PDB file of C-alpha atoms in Angstrom:
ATOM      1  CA  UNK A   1     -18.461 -10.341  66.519  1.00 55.00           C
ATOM      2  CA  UNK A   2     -17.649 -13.782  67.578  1.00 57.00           C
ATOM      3  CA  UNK A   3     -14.017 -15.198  66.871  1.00 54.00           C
ATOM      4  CA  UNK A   4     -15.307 -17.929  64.513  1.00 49.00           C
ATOM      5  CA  UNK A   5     -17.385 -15.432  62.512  1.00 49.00           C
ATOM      6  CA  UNK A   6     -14.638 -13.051  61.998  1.00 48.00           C
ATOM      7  CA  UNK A   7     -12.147 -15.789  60.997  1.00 48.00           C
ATOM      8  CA  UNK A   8     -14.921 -17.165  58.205  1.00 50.00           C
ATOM      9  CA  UNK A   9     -15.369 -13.330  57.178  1.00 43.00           C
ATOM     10  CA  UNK A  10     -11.974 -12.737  56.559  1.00 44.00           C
ATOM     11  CA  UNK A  11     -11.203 -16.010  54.840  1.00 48.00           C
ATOM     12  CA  UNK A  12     -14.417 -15.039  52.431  1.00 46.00           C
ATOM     13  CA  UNK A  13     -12.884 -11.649  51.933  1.00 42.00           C
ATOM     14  CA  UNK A  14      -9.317 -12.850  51.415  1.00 44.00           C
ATOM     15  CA  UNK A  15     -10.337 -15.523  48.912  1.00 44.00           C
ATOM     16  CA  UNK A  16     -12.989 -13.031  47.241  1.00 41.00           C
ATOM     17  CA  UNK A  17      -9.382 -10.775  46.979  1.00 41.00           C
ATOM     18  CA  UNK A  18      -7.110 -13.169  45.827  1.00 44.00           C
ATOM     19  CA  UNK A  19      -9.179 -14.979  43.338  1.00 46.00           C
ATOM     20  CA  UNK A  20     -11.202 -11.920  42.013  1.00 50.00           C
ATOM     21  CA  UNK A  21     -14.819 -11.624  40.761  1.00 46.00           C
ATOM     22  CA  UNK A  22     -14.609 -14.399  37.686  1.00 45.00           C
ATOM     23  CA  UNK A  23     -18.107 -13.940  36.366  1.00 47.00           C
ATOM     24  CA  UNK A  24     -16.848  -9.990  35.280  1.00 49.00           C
ATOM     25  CA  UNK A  25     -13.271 -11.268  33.996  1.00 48.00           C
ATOM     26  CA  UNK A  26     -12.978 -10.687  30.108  1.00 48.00           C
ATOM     27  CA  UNK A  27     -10.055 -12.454  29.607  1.00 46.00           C
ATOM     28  CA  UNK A  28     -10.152 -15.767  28.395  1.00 47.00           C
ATOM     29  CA  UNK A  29      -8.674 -18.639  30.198  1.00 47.00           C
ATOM     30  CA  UNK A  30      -5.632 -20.608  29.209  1.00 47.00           C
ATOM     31  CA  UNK A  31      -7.962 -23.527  27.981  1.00 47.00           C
ATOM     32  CA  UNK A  32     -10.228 -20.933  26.241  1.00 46.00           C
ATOM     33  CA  UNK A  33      -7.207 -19.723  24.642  1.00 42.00           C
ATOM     34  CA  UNK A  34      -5.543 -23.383  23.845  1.00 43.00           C
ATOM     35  CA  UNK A  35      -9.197 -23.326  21.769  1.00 44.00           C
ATOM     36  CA  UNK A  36      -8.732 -19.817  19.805  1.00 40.00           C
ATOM     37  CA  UNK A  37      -8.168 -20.452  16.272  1.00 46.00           C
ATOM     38  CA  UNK A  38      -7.172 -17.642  13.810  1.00 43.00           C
ATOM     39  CA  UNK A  39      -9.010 -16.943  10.532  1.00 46.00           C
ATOM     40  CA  UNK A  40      -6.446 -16.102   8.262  1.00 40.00           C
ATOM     41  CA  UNK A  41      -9.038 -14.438   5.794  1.00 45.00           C
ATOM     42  CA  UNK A  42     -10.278 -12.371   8.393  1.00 45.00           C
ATOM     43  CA  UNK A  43      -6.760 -10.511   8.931  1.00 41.00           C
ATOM     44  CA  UNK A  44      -5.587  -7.766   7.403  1.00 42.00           C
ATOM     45  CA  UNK A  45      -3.411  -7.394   3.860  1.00 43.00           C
ATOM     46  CA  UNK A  46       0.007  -7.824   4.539  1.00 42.00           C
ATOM     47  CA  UNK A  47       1.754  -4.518   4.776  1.00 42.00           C
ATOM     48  CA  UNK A  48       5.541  -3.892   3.923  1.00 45.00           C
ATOM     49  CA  UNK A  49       7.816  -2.403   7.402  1.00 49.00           C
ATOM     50  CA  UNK A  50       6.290   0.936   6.090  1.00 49.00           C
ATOM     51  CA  UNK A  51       2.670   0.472   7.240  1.00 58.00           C
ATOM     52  CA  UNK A  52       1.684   1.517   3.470  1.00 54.00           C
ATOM     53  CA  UNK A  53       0.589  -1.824   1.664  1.00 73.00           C
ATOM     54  CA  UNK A  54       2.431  -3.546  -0.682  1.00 83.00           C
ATOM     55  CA  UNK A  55       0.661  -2.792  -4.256  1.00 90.00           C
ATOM     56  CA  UNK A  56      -1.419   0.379  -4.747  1.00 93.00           C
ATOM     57  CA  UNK A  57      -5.623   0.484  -4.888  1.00 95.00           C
ATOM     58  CA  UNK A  58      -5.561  -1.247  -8.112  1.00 94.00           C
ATOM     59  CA  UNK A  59      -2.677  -3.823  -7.645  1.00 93.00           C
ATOM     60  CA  UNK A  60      -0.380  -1.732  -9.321  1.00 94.00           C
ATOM     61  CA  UNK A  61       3.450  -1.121  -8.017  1.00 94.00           C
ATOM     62  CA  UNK A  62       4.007   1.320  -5.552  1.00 96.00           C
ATOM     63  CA  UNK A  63       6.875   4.357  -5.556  1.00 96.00           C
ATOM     64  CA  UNK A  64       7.641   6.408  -3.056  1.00 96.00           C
ATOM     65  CA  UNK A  65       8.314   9.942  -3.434  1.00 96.00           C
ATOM     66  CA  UNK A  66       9.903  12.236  -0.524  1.00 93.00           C
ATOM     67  CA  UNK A  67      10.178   9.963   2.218  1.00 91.00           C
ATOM     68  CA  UNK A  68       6.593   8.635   2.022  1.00 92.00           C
ATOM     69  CA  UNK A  69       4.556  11.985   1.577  1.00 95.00           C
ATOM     70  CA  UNK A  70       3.431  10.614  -1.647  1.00 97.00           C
ATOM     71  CA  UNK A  71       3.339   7.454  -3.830  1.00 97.00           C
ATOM     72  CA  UNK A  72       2.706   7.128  -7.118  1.00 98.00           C
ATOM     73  CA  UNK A  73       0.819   3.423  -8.177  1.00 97.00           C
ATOM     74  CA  UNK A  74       2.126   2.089 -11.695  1.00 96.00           C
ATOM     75  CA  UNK A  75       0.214   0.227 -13.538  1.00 94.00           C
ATOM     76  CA  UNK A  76      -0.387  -1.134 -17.264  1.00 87.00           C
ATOM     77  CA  UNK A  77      -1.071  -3.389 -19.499  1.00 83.00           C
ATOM     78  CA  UNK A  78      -0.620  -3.999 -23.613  1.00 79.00           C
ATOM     79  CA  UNK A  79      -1.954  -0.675 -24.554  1.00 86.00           C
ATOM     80  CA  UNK A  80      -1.401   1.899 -21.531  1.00 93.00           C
ATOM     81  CA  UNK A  81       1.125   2.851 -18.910  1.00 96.00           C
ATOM     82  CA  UNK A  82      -0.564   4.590 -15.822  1.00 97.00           C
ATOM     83  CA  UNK A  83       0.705   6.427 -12.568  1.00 98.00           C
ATOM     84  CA  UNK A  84      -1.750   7.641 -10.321  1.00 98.00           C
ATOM     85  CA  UNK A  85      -0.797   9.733  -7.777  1.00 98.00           C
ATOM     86  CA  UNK A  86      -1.784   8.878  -3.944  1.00 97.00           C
ATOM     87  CA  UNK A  87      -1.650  10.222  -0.783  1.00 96.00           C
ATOM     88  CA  UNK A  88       1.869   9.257   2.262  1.00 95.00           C
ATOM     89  CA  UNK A  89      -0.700   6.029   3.232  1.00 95.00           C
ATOM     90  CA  UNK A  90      -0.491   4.941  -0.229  1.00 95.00           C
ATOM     91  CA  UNK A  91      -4.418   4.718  -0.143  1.00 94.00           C
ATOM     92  CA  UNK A  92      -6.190   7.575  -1.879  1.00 96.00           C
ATOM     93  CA  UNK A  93      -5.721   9.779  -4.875  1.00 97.00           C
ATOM     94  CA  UNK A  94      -4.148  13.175  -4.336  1.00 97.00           C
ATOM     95  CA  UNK A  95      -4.875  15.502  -7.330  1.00 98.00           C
ATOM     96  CA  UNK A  96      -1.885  17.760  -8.321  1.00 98.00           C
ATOM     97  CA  UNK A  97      -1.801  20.606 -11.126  1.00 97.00           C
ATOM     98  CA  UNK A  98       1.197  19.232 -13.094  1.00 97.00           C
ATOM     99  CA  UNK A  99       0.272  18.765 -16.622  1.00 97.00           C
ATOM    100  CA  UNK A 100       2.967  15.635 -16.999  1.00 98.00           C
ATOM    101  CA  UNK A 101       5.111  13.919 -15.396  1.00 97.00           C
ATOM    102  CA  UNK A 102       8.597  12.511 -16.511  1.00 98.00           C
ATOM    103  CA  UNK A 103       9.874   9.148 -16.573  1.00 97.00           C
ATOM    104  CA  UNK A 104      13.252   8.625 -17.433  1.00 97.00           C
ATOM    105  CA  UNK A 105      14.574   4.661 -17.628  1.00 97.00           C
ATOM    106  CA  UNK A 106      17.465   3.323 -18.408  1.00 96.00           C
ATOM    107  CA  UNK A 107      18.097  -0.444 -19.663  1.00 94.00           C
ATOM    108  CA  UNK A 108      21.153  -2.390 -21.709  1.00 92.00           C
ATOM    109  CA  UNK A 109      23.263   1.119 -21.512  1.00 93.00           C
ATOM    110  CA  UNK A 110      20.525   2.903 -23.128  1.00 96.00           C
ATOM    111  CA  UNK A 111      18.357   5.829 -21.573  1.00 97.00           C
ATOM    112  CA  UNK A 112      14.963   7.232 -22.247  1.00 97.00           C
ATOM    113  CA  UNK A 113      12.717   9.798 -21.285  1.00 97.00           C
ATOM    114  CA  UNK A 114       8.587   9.306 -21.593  1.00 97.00           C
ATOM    115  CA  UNK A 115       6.522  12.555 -20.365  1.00 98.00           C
ATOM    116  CA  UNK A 116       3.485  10.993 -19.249  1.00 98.00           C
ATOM    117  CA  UNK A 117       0.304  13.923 -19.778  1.00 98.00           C
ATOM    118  CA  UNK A 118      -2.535  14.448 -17.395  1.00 98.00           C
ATOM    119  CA  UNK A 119      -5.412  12.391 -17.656  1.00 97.00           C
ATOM    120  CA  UNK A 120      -7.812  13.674 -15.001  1.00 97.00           C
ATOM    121  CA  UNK A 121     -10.397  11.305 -13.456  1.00 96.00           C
ATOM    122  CA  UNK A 122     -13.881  12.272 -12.369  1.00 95.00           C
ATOM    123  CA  UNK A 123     -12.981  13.160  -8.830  1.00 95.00           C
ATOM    124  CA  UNK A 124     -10.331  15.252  -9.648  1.00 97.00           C
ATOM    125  CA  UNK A 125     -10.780  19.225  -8.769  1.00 96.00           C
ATOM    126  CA  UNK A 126     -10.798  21.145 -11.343  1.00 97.00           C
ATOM    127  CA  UNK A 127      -7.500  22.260 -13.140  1.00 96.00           C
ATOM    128  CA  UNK A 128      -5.393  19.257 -11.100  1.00 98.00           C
ATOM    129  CA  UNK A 129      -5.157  15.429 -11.882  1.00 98.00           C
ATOM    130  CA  UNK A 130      -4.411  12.294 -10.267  1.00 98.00           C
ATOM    131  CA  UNK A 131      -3.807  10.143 -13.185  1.00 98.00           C
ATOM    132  CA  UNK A 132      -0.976  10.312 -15.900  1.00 98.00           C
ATOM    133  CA  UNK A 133      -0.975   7.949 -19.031  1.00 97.00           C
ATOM    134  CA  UNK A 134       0.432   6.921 -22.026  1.00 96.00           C
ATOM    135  CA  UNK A 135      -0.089   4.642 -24.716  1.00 95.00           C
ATOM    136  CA  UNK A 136       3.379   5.190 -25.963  1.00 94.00           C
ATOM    137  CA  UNK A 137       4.068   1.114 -26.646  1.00 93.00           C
ATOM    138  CA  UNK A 138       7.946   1.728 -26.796  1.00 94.00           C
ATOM    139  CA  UNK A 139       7.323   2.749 -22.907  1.00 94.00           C
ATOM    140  CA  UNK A 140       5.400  -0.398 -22.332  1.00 92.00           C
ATOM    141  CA  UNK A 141       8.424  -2.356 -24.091  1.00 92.00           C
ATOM    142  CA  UNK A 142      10.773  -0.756 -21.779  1.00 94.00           C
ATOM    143  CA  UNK A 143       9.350  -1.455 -18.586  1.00 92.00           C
ATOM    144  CA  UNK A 144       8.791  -5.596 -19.760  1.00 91.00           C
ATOM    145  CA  UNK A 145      12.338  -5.352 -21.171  1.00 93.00           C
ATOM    146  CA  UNK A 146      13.434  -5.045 -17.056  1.00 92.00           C
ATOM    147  CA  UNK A 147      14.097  -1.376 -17.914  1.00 95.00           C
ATOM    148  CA  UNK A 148      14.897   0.883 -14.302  1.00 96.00           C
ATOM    149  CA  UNK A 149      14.996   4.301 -13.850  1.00 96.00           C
ATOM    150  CA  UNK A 150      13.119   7.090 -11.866  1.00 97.00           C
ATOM    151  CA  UNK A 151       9.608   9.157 -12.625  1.00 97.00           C
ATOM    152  CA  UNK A 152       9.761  12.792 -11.769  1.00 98.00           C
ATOM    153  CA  UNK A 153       6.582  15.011 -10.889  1.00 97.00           C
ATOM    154  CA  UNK A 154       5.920  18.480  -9.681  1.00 97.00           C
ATOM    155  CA  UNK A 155       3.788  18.444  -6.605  1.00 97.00           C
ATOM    156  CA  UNK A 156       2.648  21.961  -5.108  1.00 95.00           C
ATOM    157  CA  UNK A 157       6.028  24.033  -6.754  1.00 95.00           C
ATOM    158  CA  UNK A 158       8.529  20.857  -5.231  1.00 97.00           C
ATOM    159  CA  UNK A 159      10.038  18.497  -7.867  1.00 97.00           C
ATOM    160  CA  UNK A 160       9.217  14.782  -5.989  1.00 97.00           C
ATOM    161  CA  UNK A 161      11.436  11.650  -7.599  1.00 97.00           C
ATOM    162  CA  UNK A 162      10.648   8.180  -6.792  1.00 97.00           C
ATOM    163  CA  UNK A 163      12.552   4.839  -7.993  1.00 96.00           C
ATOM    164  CA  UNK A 164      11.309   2.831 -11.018  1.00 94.00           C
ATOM    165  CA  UNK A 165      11.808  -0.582 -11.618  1.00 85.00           C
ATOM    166  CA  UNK A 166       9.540  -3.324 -13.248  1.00 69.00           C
ATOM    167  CA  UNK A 167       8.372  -6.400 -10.752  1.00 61.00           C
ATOM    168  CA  UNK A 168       7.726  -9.560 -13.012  1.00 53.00           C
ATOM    169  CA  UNK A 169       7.310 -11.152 -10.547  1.00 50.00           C
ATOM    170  CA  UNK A 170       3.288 -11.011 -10.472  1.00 43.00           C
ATOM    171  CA  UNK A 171       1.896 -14.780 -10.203  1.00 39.00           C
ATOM    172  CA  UNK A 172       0.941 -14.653 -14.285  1.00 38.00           C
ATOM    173  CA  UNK A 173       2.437 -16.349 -17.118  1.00 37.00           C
ATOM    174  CA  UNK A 174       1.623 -13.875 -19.547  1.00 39.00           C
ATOM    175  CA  UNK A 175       0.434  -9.530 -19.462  1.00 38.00           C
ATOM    176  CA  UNK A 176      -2.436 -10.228 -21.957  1.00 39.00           C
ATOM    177  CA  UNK A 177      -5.670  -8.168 -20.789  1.00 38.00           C
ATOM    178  CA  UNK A 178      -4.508  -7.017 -17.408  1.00 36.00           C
ATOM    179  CA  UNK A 179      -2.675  -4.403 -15.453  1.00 39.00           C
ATOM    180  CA  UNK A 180      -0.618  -4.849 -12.633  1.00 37.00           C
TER     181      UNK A 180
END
């Protein structure tokens, strides 16, 4: 091969190396990039450190029972106080065969215990339950009252207990006709 052919050939091949194939090159250039806007709708909820998100499946409070192998999602409104019991991601309902569960608060140097019964929903098995309510109002008035304590539940022979306490702070003026 001539001297002047092999020079061109190797400058081809050294630029071809150095520079790479562009047309195959997914990522985007700097000016591409300087372009990239983010959607802030199209990202995901926000998340406490935990990776479980902050308010339950139906925006209720979240409590964690033995180190994140369960929560429990509070909710309630005017006429009912509900836990539902959910899996470690805080995501989908885990049916257990307790028949109640306990919660015991304590506000202005007074305590109280409420025993929540089952209240199975359609997709629980048979014989087990995901959902405990009451419609005990003095309950209701202790949890708007700022009222803190902790809810104890049997889950599978172990005795789980997770922290209560009340967040007002919910974005609404008033609890009329809605749970949280």
């Amino acid at each position: 091969m001539a001297p002047m052919k092999k020079s061109i050939l190797l400058t081809a091949v050294a630029c071809f190396w150095i520079t790479g194939c562009s047309k195959n090159d997914p990522s985007p250039s700097p000016a591409d990039q300087a372009d990239s806007v983010i959607d802030m709708d199209q990202l995901p909820p926000l998340s406490d450190p935990s990776g479980h998100p902050e308010h339950g499946p139906r925006g209720g409070e979240l409590i964690e029972l033995g180190n994140e192998a369960f929560h429990i999602e509070m909710t309630h409104s005017d006429s009912s106080v509900s836990f539902y019991v959910l899996d470690g991601a805080a995501k989908n309902p885990v049916g257990i065969e307790a028949q109640k569960l306990t919660v015991s608060l304590k506000h202005d140097g007074e305590v109280k215990s409420f025993d929540l019964p089952a209240t199975p929903q359609a997709d629980d098995e048979p014989g087990k339950s995901s959902h405990f309510a009451s419609t005990d109002e003095e309950l209701e008035h202790w949890l708007e009252a700022g009222a803190e304590g902790v809810v104890i539940v049997d889950i599978s022979g172990k005795s789980y207990t997770g922290q209560v306490s009340h967040d007002h702070d919910h974005g609404h003026d008033d609890h009329e006709g809605h749970d949280h």
